[in-house]
CSV table of C-alpha atoms in Angstrom, one decimal:
chain,number,residue,atom,x,y,z
A,1053,UNK,CA,161.2,-68.0,73.5
A,1054,UNK,CA,161.8,-66.7,77.0
A,1055,UNK,CA,163.4,-68.4,79.9
A,1056,UNK,CA,161.7,-71.2,81.7
A,1057,UNK,CA,158.9,-70.2,84.1
A,1058,UNK,CA,158.8,-73.5,86.1
A,1059,UNK,CA,159.5,-73.5,89.8
A,1060,UNK,CA,160.6,-77.2,89.9
A,1061,UNK,CA,164.0,-77.7,91.7
A,1062,UNK,CA,165.2,-79.6,88.7
A,1063,UNK,CA,168.0,-79.5,86.1
A,1064,UNK,CA,167.5,-81.5,82.9
A,1065,UNK,CA,170.7,-82.7,81.2
A,1066,UNK,CA,170.7,-83.8,77.6
A,1067,UNK,CA,173.7,-85.1,75.7
A,1068,UNK,CA,173.5,-84.4,72.0
A,1069,UNK,CA,175.4,-85.7,69.0
A,1070,UNK,CA,173.9,-84.6,65.7
A,1071,UNK,CA,170.4,-85.6,66.8
A,1072,UNK,CA,169.1,-82.1,65.9
A,1073,UNK,CA,165.6,-83.0,64.7
A,1074,UNK,CA,164.8,-85.2,67.7
A,1075,UNK,CA,166.4,-82.6,70.0
A,1076,UNK,CA,164.1,-79.9,68.7
A,1077,UNK,CA,161.0,-82.0,69.6
A,1078,UNK,CA,162.4,-82.8,73.0
A,1079,UNK,CA,163.2,-79.2,73.8
A,1080,UNK,CA,159.8,-78.0,72.6
A,1081,UNK,CA,158.2,-80.6,75.0
A,1082,UNK,CA,160.1,-79.4,78.1
A,1083,UNK,CA,159.9,-75.6,77.4
A,1084,UNK,CA,158.9,-73.7,80.6
A,1085,UNK,CA,158.7,-77.0,82.5
A,1086,UNK,CA,162.1,-76.8,84.2
A,1087,UNK,CA,164.2,-74.2,85.9
A,1088,UNK,CA,167.3,-75.2,84.0
A,1089,UNK,CA,167.8,-77.2,80.8
A,1090,UNK,CA,171.4,-78.0,79.9
A,1091,UNK,CA,172.4,-79.5,76.5
A,1092,UNK,CA,175.9,-80.9,76.3
A,1093,UNK,CA,176.9,-81.1,72.6
A,1094,UNK,CA,179.4,-83.9,72.1
A,1095,UNK,CA,181.3,-82.2,69.2
A,1096,UNK,CA,178.6,-82.6,66.6
A,1097,UNK,CA,180.9,-80.5,64.4
A,1098,UNK,CA,178.3,-80.1,61.6
A,1099,UNK,CA,177.8,-76.3,61.8
A,1100,UNK,CA,174.3,-76.6,63.3
A,1101,UNK,CA,175.0,-75.8,66.9
A,1102,UNK,CA,175.1,-72.0,66.3
A,1103,UNK,CA,171.6,-72.1,64.7
A,1104,UNK,CA,170.2,-74.1,67.7
A,1105,UNK,CA,171.8,-71.9,70.3
A,1106,UNK,CA,170.0,-69.0,68.7
A,1107,UNK,CA,166.7,-70.8,68.3
A,1108,UNK,CA,166.7,-72.2,71.9
A,1109,UNK,CA,168.3,-69.3,73.7
A,1110,UNK,CA,166.7,-70.3,77.0
A,1111,UNK,CA,168.8,-73.5,77.0
A,1112,UNK,CA,172.2,-73.6,78.7
A,1113,UNK,CA,174.6,-75.0,76.0
A,1114,UNK,CA,177.9,-76.7,76.6
A,1115,UNK,CA,180.1,-77.3,73.5
A,1116,UNK,CA,182.6,-80.2,74.0
A,1117,UNK,CA,185.9,-80.1,72.2
A,1118,UNK,CA,185.5,-83.7,71.2
A,1119,UNK,CA,183.0,-86.5,71.5
A,1120,UNK,CA,183.6,-87.7,75.0
A,1121,UNK,CA,180.8,-90.3,75.0
A,1122,UNK,CA,177.6,-90.4,77.1
A,1123,UNK,CA,179.0,-90.8,80.6
A,1124,UNK,CA,181.6,-88.1,80.6
A,1125,UNK,CA,179.3,-85.7,78.8
A,1126,UNK,CA,176.6,-86.3,81.5
A,1127,UNK,CA,179.2,-85.6,84.2
A,1128,UNK,CA,180.3,-82.4,82.5
A,1129,UNK,CA,176.6,-81.3,82.5
A,1130,UNK,CA,176.0,-82.3,86.1
A,1131,UNK,CA,178.9,-80.1,87.2
A,1132,UNK,CA,176.9,-77.1,86.2
A,1133,UNK,CA,173.8,-78.1,88.1
A,1134,UNK,CA,172.8,-76.8,91.6
A,1135,UNK,CA,169.3,-78.1,91.9
A,1136,UNK,CA,167.9,-80.8,94.2
A,1137,UNK,CA,167.0,-83.1,91.3
A,1138,UNK,CA,168.9,-84.1,88.1
A,1139,UNK,CA,167.1,-85.6,85.1
A,1140,UNK,CA,169.4,-87.2,82.5
A,1141,UNK,CA,167.3,-87.3,79.3
A,1142,UNK,CA,167.9,-88.6,75.8
A,1143,UNK,CA,167.4,-86.1,73.0
A,1144,UNK,CA,165.0,-88.5,71.2
A,1145,UNK,CA,162.4,-88.3,74.0
A,1146,UNK,CA,159.3,-86.3,74.2
A,1147,UNK,CA,157.8,-85.5,77.6
A,1148,UNK,CA,154.0,-85.1,77.9
A,1149,UNK,CA,152.6,-81.7,79.1
A,1150,UNK,CA,152.1,-82.2,82.8
A,1151,UNK,CA,154.5,-85.1,83.5
A,1152,UNK,CA,157.3,-83.2,85.2
A,1153,UNK,CA,155.0,-80.9,87.2
A,1154,UNK,CA,153.3,-84.0,88.7
A,1155,UNK,CA,156.3,-86.4,88.8
A,1156,UNK,CA,158.7,-84.3,90.9
A,1157,UNK,CA,156.1,-83.6,93.7
A,1158,UNK,CA,155.2,-87.3,93.6
A,1159,UNK,CA,158.8,-88.3,94.1
A,1160,UNK,CA,159.4,-85.7,96.9
A,1161,UNK,CA,156.4,-87.2,98.7
A,1162,UNK,CA,156.8,-90.9,98.2
A,1163,UNK,CA,160.4,-91.7,97.4
A,1164,UNK,CA,163.6,-91.1,99.4
A,1165,UNK,CA,166.7,-92.8,98.1
A,1166,UNK,CA,165.9,-93.9,94.5
A,1167,UNK,CA,166.9,-93.8,90.9
A,1168,UNK,CA,163.7,-93.1,89.0
A,1169,UNK,CA,162.4,-93.7,85.5
A,1170,UNK,CA,158.9,-93.8,83.9
A,1171,UNK,CA,157.3,-95.9,81.2
A,1172,UNK,CA,158.6,-95.2,77.7
A,1173,UNK,CA,156.7,-95.8,74.5
A,1174,UNK,CA,158.1,-96.0,70.9
A,1175,UNK,CA,156.7,-94.7,67.7
A,1176,UNK,CA,154.5,-97.8,67.4
A,1177,UNK,CA,153.1,-96.9,70.8
A,1178,UNK,CA,154.6,-100.0,72.4
A,1179,UNK,CA,156.1,-100.0,75.9
A,1180,UNK,CA,159.8,-100.5,75.6
A,1181,UNK,CA,160.3,-101.5,79.2
A,1182,UNK,CA,163.2,-99.3,80.2
A,1183,UNK,CA,164.5,-101.6,82.9
A,1184,UNK,CA,166.0,-105.0,83.6
A,1185,UNK,CA,167.8,-107.5,85.8
A,1186,UNK,CA,171.5,-107.1,86.6
A,1187,UNK,CA,173.7,-109.0,84.2
A,1188,UNK,CA,174.9,-112.4,85.4
A,1189,UNK,CA,176.3,-115.6,83.8
A,1190,UNK,CA,172.8,-116.8,82.9
A,1191,UNK,CA,171.4,-113.8,81.2
A,1192,UNK,CA,174.1,-112.4,79.0
A,1193,UNK,CA,172.0,-113.3,75.9
A,1194,UNK,CA,168.4,-112.5,74.9
A,1195,UNK,CA,166.9,-115.9,75.1
A,1196,UNK,CA,168.5,-116.6,78.4
A,1197,UNK,CA,167.2,-113.3,79.8
A,1198,UNK,CA,163.7,-114.2,78.7
A,1199,UNK,CA,163.9,-117.6,80.4
A,1200,UNK,CA,165.3,-116.1,83.6
A,1201,UNK,CA,162.4,-113.6,83.9
A,1202,UNK,CA,159.8,-116.3,83.1
A,1203,UNK,CA,161.1,-119.2,85.2
A,1204,UNK,CA,163.6,-118.0,87.8
A,1205,UNK,CA,163.2,-114.3,88.8
A,1206,UNK,CA,159.5,-114.1,88.2
A,1207,UNK,CA,159.2,-111.1,90.5
A,1208,UNK,CA,161.4,-109.2,88.1
A,1209,UNK,CA,159.3,-110.1,85.0
A,1210,UNK,CA,158.1,-107.2,82.9
A,1211,UNK,CA,154.4,-107.8,83.7
A,1212,UNK,CA,155.1,-107.8,87.4
A,1213,UNK,CA,157.2,-104.7,87.3
A,1214,UNK,CA,154.6,-102.6,85.5
A,1215,UNK,CA,151.6,-104.0,87.4
A,1216,UNK,CA,151.9,-101.7,90.5
A,1217,UNK,CA,152.1,-98.0,90.9
A,1218,UNK,CA,155.8,-98.3,91.6
A,1219,UNK,CA,157.9,-101.2,90.3
A,1220,UNK,CA,161.3,-102.3,91.5
A,1221,UNK,CA,163.6,-103.6,88.7
A,1222,UNK,CA,167.3,-104.0,89.2
A,1223,UNK,CA,168.3,-101.2,86.9
A,1224,UNK,CA,166.6,-98.5,84.8
A,1225,UNK,CA,167.5,-97.0,81.5
A,1226,UNK,CA,169.7,-93.8,81.2
A,1227,UNK,CA,167.2,-92.4,78.6
A,1228,UNK,CA,165.1,-91.0,81.4
A,1229,UNK,CA,167.1,-91.1,84.6
A,1230,UNK,CA,166.0,-89.1,87.6
A,1231,UNK,CA,168.1,-88.9,90.7
A,1232,UNK,CA,168.6,-86.5,93.7
A,1233,UNK,CA,171.7,-84.4,93.2
A,1234,UNK,CA,173.2,-85.4,96.6
A,1235,UNK,CA,172.8,-89.1,95.7
A,1236,UNK,CA,174.5,-88.5,92.3
A,1237,UNK,CA,177.4,-86.9,94.1
A,1238,UNK,CA,177.6,-89.7,96.6
A,1239,UNK,CA,178.2,-92.1,93.7
A,1240,UNK,CA,180.7,-89.9,92.1
A,1241,UNK,CA,178.6,-89.6,88.9
A,1242,UNK,CA,178.7,-91.8,85.9
A,1243,UNK,CA,181.5,-94.2,85.3
A,1244,UNK,CA,183.5,-92.6,82.5
A,1245,UNK,CA,185.2,-95.8,81.3
A,1246,UNK,CA,181.9,-96.6,79.5
A,1247,UNK,CA,181.8,-94.6,76.3
A,1248,UNK,CA,178.3,-95.7,75.5
A,1249,UNK,CA,176.0,-98.4,76.9
A,1250,UNK,CA,176.0,-100.3,80.2
A,1251,UNK,CA,176.8,-97.1,82.1
A,1252,UNK,CA,173.2,-97.0,83.4
A,1253,UNK,CA,173.3,-100.6,84.5
A,1254,UNK,CA,176.7,-100.0,86.2
A,1255,UNK,CA,175.3,-96.8,87.9
A,1256,UNK,CA,172.3,-98.7,89.3
A,1257,UNK,CA,174.5,-101.6,90.4
A,1258,UNK,CA,176.7,-99.3,92.4
A,1259,UNK,CA,173.7,-97.4,93.8
A,1260,UNK,CA,172.0,-100.6,94.9
A,1261,UNK,CA,175.1,-101.5,96.9
A,1262,UNK,CA,174.6,-98.4,99.1
A,1263,UNK,CA,170.8,-98.7,99.4
A,1264,UNK,CA,169.7,-96.5,96.5
A,1265,UNK,CA,167.1,-98.6,94.7
A,1266,UNK,CA,166.0,-98.3,91.1
A,1267,UNK,CA,162.2,-97.7,90.5
A,1268,UNK,CA,159.8,-97.2,87.7
A,1269,UNK,CA,156.7,-95.1,88.3
A,1270,UNK,CA,154.1,-96.6,86.1
A,1271,UNK,CA,151.5,-93.8,86.2
A,1272,UNK,CA,153.8,-91.6,84.2
A,1273,UNK,CA,155.1,-92.1,80.6
A,1274,UNK,CA,157.0,-90.5,77.8
A,1275,UNK,CA,157.8,-91.1,74.1
A,1276,UNK,CA,161.2,-92.5,73.3
A,1277,UNK,CA,162.2,-92.9,69.7
A,1278,UNK,CA,165.4,-94.9,70.3
A,1279,UNK,CA,168.6,-94.4,68.3
A,1280,UNK,CA,168.1,-90.7,67.7
A,1281,UNK,CA,171.9,-90.2,67.6
A,1282,UNK,CA,173.3,-93.7,67.7
A,1283,UNK,CA,171.5,-95.1,64.7
A,1284,UNK,CA,171.6,-92.3,62.2
A,1285,UNK,CA,172.9,-94.5,59.4
A,1286,UNK,CA,174.4,-98.0,58.8
A,1287,UNK,CA,177.9,-97.0,59.9
A,1288,UNK,CA,176.7,-95.5,63.2
A,1289,UNK,CA,174.5,-98.5,63.8
A,1290,UNK,CA,177.5,-100.8,63.4
A,1291,UNK,CA,179.5,-98.6,65.8
A,1292,UNK,CA,176.6,-98.7,68.3
A,1293,UNK,CA,176.5,-102.5,68.2
A,1294,UNK,CA,180.3,-102.6,68.6
A,1295,UNK,CA,180.0,-100.4,71.7
A,1296,UNK,CA,177.4,-102.7,73.2
A,1297,UNK,CA,179.8,-105.6,73.0
A,1298,UNK,CA,182.8,-103.5,74.3
A,1299,UNK,CA,180.8,-102.1,77.2
A,1300,UNK,CA,179.3,-105.4,78.2
A,1301,UNK,CA,182.8,-106.8,78.4
A,1302,UNK,CA,183.9,-103.9,80.6
A,1303,UNK,CA,180.9,-104.5,82.9
A,1304,UNK,CA,181.8,-108.1,83.3
A,1305,UNK,CA,185.4,-107.4,84.1
A,1306,UNK,CA,184.4,-104.7,86.6
A,1307,UNK,CA,181.4,-106.3,88.4
A,1308,UNK,CA,181.6,-110.0,88.1
A,1309,UNK,CA,183.6,-112.3,90.4
A,1310,UNK,CA,187.3,-111.6,89.8
A,1311,UNK,CA,188.1,-115.4,89.8
A,1312,UNK,CA,185.9,-116.0,86.8
A,1313,UNK,CA,185.3,-112.7,85.0
A,1314,UNK,CA,188.0,-113.2,82.3
A,1315,UNK,CA,186.6,-116.7,81.5
A,1316,UNK,CA,183.1,-115.2,81.3
A,1317,UNK,CA,184.3,-112.6,78.9
A,1318,UNK,CA,185.7,-115.3,76.6
A,1319,UNK,CA,182.4,-117.1,76.9
A,1320,UNK,CA,180.4,-113.9,76.1
A,1321,UNK,CA,182.6,-113.0,73.1
A,1322,UNK,CA,182.5,-116.5,71.6
A,1323,UNK,CA,178.8,-116.8,71.7
A,1324,UNK,CA,178.2,-113.1,70.6
A,1325,UNK,CA,180.5,-113.6,67.6
A,1326,UNK,CA,178.7,-116.9,66.8
A,1327,UNK,CA,175.4,-115.2,67.0
A,1328,UNK,CA,176.5,-112.4,64.7
A,1329,UNK,CA,177.8,-114.9,62.2
A,1330,UNK,CA,174.5,-116.7,62.1
A,1331,UNK,CA,172.4,-113.5,61.9
A,1332,UNK,CA,174.6,-112.1,59.1
A,1333,UNK,CA,173.2,-114.8,56.8
A,1334,UNK,CA,169.7,-113.1,57.2
A,1335,UNK,CA,170.5,-109.4,58.0
A,1336,UNK,CA,172.9,-106.9,56.7
């Protein structure tokens, strides 16, 4: 394979941890579609990196000395970028043929200060709705989030967001996260205190405060397997669930009202543990 032949002013940054099979499909789908593709390997340490560096010689590889987590690895990759646009992309995504060539000109023409995502479909061809409402006291749990969208914030419901050409959720997923380089720098990059999960919500929350809105462009889509590196086996799945809880707690302490955030953490942990105990009766 030769170097990319694209003229898009875009750098794609992918963080990898032992997700080699998925990463191959992802890289094959973006070959020659971007001026610079940068893969940050988060210390996979499984002797496969050398093989992939040879196979995908057109990729810019960064080998971390340890697993720094998603946020810090993204920042390490972004430091090497000099393009107008940055696209943070999960290794378990596959991008259709003309998506990037059409998406970037569309964003240049119609969007100014935004964080951008597109529709994402899983291997059952179902829309995974890669967006949401900012966390608050009411929506920390699944059922309450559903009720909030249906009865309170109806304008933020999934059906309303995907109805128009451009939808405006509160936050968009880090699995496909497109932003102008200058806006990324303005926000000082990803918050590195999050090892995994909630970093995308936190980023969008900080961006929203300075007028950078999150959007989803519904005319474009990609495939997203989910869990390509975080759910490799039972142990990694358990660690993933644990990090969801840890990161949510960090988000509450950082972004909720300081008068009540510790009390809300206790509330969140109590009901999360209760929920896990009940679910453990039915699921491993």
